[in-house]
PDB file of C-alpha atoms in Angstrom:
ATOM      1  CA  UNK A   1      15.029 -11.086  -5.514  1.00 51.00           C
ATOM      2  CA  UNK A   2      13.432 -12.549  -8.760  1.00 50.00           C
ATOM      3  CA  UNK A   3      10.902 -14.938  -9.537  1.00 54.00           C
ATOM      4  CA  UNK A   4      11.571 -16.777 -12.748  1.00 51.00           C
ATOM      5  CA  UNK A   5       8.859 -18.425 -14.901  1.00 50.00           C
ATOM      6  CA  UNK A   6       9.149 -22.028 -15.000  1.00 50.00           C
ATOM      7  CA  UNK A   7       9.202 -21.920 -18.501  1.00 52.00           C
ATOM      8  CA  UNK A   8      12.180 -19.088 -17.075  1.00 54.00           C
ATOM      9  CA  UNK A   9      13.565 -17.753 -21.086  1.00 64.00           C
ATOM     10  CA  UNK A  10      14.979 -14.686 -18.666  1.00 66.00           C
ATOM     11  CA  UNK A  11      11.649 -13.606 -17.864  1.00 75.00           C
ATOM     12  CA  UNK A  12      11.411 -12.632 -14.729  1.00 85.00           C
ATOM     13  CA  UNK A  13       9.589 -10.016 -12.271  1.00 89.00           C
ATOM     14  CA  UNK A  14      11.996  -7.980 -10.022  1.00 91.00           C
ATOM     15  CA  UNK A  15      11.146  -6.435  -6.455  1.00 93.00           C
ATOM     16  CA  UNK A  16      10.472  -3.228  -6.186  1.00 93.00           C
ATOM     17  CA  UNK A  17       9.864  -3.009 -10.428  1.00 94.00           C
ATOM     18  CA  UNK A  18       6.179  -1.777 -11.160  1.00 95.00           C
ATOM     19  CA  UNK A  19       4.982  -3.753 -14.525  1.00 96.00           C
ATOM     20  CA  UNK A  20       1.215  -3.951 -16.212  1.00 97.00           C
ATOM     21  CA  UNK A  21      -0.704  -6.729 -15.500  1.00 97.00           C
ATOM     22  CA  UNK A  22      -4.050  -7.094 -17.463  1.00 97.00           C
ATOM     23  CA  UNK A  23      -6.641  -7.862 -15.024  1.00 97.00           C
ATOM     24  CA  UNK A  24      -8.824 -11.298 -15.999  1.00 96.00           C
ATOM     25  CA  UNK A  25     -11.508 -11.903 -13.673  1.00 96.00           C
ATOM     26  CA  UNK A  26     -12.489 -12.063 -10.129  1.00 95.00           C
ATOM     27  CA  UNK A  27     -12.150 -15.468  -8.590  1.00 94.00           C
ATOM     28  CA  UNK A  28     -13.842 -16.291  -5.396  1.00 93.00           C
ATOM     29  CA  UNK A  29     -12.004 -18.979  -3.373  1.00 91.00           C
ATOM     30  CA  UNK A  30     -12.840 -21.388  -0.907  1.00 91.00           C
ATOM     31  CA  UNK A  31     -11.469 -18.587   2.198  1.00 90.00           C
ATOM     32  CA  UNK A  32     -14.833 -16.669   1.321  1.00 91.00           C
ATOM     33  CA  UNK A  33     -12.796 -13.759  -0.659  1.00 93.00           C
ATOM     34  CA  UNK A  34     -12.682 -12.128  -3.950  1.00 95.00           C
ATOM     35  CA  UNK A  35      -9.279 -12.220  -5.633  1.00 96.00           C
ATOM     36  CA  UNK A  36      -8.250 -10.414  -8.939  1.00 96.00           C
ATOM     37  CA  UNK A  37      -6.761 -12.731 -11.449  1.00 96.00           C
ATOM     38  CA  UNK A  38      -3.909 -10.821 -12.903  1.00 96.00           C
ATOM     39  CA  UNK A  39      -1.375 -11.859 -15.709  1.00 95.00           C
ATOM     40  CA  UNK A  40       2.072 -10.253 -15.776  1.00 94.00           C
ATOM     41  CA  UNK A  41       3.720  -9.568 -19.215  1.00 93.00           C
ATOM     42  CA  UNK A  42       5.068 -13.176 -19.055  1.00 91.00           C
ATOM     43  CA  UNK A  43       1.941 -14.619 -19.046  1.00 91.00           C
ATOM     44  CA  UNK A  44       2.208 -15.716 -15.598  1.00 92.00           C
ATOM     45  CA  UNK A  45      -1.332 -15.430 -13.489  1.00 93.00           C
ATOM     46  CA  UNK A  46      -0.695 -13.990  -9.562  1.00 94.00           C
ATOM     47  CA  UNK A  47      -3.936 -14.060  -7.766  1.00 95.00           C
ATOM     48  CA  UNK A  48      -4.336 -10.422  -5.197  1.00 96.00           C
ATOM     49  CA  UNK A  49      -7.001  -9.998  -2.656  1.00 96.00           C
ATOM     50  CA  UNK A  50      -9.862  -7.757  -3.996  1.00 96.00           C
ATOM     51  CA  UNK A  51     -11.142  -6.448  -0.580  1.00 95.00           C
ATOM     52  CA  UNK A  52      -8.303  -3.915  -0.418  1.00 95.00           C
ATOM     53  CA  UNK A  53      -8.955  -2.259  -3.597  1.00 96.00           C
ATOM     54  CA  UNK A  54     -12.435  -1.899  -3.857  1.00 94.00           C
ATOM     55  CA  UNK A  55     -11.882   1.521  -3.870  1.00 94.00           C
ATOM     56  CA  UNK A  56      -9.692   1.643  -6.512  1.00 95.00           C
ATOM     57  CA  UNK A  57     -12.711   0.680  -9.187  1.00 94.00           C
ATOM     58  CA  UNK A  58     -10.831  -1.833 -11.086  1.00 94.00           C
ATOM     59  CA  UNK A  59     -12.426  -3.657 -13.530  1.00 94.00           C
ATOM     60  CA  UNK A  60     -12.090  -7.060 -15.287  1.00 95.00           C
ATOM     61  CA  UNK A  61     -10.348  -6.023 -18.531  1.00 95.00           C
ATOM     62  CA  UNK A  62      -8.358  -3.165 -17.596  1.00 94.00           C
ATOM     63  CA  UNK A  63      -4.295  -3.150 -17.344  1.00 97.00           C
ATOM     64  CA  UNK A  64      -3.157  -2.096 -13.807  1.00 96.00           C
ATOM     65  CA  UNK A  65      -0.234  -0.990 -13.481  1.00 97.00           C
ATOM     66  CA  UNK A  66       1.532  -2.914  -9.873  1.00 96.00           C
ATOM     67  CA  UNK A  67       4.430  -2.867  -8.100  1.00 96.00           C
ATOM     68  CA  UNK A  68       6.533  -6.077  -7.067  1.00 95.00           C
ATOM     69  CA  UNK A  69       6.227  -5.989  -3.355  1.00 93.00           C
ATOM     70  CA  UNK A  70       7.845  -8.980  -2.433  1.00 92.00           C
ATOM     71  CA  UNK A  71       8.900 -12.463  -3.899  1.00 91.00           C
ATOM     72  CA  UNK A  72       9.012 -14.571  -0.672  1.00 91.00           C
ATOM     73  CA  UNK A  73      11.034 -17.727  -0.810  1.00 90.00           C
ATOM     74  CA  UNK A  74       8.613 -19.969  -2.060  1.00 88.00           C
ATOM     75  CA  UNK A  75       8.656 -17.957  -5.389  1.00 84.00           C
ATOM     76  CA  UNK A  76       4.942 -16.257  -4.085  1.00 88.00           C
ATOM     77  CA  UNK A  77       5.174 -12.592  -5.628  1.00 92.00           C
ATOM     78  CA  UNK A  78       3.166  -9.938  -3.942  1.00 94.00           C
ATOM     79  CA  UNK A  79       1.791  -7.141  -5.951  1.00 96.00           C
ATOM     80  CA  UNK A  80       0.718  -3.707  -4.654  1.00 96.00           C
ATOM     81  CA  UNK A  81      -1.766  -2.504  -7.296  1.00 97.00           C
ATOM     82  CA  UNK A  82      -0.700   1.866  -8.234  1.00 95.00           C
ATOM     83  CA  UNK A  83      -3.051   3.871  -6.065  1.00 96.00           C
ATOM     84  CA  UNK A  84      -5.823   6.157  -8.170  1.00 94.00           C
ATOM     85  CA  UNK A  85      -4.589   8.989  -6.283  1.00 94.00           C
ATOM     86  CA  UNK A  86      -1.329   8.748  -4.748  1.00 95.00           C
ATOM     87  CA  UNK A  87       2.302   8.794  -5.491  1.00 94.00           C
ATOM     88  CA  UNK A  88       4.772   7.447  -3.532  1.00 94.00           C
ATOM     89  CA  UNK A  89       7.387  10.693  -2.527  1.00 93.00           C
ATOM     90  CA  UNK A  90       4.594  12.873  -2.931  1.00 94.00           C
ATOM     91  CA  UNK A  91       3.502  15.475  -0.098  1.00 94.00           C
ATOM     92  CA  UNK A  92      -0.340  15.793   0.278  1.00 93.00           C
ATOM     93  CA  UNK A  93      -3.102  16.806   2.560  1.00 92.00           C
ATOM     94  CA  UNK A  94      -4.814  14.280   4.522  1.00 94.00           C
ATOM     95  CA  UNK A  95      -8.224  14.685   7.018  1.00 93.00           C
ATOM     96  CA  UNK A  96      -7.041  15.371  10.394  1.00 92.00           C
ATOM     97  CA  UNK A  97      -9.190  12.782  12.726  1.00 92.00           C
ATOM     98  CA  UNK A  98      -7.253  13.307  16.169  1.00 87.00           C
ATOM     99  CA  UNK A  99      -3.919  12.134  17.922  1.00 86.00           C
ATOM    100  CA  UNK A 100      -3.887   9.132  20.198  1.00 86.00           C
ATOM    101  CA  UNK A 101      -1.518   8.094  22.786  1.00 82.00           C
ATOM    102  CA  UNK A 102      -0.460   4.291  23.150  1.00 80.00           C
ATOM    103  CA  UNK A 103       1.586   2.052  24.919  1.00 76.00           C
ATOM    104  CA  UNK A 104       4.336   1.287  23.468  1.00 73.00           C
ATOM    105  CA  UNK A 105       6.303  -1.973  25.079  1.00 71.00           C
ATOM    106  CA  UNK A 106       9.720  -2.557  24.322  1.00 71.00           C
ATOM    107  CA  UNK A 107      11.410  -5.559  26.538  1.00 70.00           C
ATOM    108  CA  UNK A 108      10.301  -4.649  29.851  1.00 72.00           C
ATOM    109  CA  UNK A 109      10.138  -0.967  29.645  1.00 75.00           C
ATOM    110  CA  UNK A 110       6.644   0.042  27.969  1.00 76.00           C
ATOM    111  CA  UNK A 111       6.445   4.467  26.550  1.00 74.00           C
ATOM    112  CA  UNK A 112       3.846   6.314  25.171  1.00 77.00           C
ATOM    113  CA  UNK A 113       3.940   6.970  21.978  1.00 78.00           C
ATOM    114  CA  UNK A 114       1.662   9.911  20.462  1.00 81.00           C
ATOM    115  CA  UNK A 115      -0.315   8.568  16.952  1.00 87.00           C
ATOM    116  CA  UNK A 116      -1.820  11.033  14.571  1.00 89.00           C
ATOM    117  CA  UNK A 117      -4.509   9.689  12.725  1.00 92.00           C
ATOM    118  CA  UNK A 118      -5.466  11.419   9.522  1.00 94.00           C
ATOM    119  CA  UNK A 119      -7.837  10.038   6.640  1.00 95.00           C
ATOM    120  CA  UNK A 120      -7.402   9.399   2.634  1.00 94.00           C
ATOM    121  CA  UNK A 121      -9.644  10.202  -0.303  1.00 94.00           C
ATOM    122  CA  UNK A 122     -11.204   6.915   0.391  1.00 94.00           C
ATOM    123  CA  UNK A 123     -12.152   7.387   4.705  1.00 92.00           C
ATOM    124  CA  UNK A 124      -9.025   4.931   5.254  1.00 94.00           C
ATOM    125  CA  UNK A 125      -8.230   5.589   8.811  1.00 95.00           C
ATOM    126  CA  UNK A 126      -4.101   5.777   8.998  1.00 94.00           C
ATOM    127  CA  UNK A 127      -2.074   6.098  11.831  1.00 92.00           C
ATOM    128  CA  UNK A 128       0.967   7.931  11.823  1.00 92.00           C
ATOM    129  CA  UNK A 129       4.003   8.300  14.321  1.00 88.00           C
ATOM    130  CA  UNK A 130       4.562  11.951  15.518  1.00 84.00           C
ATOM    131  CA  UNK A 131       8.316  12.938  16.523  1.00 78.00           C
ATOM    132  CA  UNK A 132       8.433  13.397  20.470  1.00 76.00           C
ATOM    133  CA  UNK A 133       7.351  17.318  21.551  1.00 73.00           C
ATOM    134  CA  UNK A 134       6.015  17.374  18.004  1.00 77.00           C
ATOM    135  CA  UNK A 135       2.564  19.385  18.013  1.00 76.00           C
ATOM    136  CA  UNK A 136       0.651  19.300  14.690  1.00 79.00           C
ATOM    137  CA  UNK A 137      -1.799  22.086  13.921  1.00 79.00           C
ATOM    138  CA  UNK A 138      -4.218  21.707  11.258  1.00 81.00           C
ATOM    139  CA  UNK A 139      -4.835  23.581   8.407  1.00 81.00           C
ATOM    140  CA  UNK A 140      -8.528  24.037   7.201  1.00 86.00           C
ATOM    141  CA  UNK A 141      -8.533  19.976   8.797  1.00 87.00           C
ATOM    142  CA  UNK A 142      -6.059  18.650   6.941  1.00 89.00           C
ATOM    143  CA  UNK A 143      -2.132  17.929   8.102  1.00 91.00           C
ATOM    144  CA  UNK A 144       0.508  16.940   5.375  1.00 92.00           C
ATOM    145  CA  UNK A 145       1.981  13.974   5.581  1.00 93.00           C
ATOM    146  CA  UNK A 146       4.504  12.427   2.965  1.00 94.00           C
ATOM    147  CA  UNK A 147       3.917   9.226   1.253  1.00 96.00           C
ATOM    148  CA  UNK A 148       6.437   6.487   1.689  1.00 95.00           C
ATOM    149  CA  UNK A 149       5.061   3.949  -0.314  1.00 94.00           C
ATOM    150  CA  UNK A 150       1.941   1.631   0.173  1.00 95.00           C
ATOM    151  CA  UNK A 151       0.412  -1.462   1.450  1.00 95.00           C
ATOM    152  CA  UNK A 152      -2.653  -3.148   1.237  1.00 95.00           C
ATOM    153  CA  UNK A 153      -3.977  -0.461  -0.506  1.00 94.00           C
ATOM    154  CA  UNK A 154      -3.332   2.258   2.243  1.00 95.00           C
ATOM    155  CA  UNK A 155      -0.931   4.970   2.087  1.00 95.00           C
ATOM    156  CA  UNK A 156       2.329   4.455   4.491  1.00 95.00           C
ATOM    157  CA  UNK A 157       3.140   7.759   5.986  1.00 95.00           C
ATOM    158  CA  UNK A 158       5.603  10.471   7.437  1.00 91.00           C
ATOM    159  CA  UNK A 159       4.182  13.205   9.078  1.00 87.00           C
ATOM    160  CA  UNK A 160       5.747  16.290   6.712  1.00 81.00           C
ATOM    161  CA  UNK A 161       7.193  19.027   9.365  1.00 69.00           C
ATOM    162  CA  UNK A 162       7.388  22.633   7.755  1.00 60.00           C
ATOM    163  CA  UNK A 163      11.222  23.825   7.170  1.00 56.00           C
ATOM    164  CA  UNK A 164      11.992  25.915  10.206  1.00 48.00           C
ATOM    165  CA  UNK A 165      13.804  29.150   9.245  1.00 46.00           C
ATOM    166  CA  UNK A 166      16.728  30.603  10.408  1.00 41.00           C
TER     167      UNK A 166
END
């Protein structure tokens, strides 16, 4: 999906694309949050929450590179700002913080599903899905996980399983 400017000369943002945006200001709005007021290279202005990337230090003034989440049908774009220290496809370490077991209800049967949760550079707490009879050993407290993408500014992750050999 695109989202044409209204002014549309074939300018458009694509899903999935990641473009610099120069980020204005910081606009507080009337649902008590901060948002970052960023312009796209159309000249288009997107407003993104500010509370989930605190941690990334931006700055009024600075061009941040995002990635098109998603246009929704009312032409709204969604931006995921690049994380400071992650790469989507990359492999990395993250702080082992324990494994949790939860109920998992599907229709009218209900499982238990076994949760890792690991922390990023920034103390985010992030759950991740372990593969039945999976058992994940730490090493020197961290487990590698691969990173999927992201949202909200939190890493979405895979739990990385070491190649078996044969």
């Amino acid at each position: 999906m695109t989202a044409p400017a209204w002014y549309n000369d074939g300018k458009k943002l694509c899903e999935g694309v990641t473009y610099p945006f120069n980020f204005i200001k910081l606009v507080p709005l009337s649902d008590h949050m901060n948002y970052m007021l960023m312009e796209d290279p159309y000249g288009i202005r997107h407003l993104v929450p500010y509370e989930f990337y605190i941690s990334y230090k931006l700055q009024p003034g600075n061009v941040v590179r995002c990635r098109v989440d998603k246009i929704n049908c009312t032409g709204r774009v969604f931006l995921e700002p690049e994380h400071p220290q992650y790469q989507t496809g990359s492999v990395e370490g993250f702080s082992f913080v324990g494994i949790k077991q939860e109920k998992l209800k599907d229709g009218d049967k209900c499982s238990l599903v076994s949760l890792l949760v690991v922390a990023d550079v920034f103390g985010n707490k992030i759950r991740v899905e372990m593969p039945e009879g999976c058992f994940v050993e730490p090493v020197n407290g961290s487990v590698f996980c691969k990173i999927e993408g992201f949202k909200k500014g939190k890493p979405l992750l895979s739990l990385s399983l070491p190649d078996k050999e044969t």
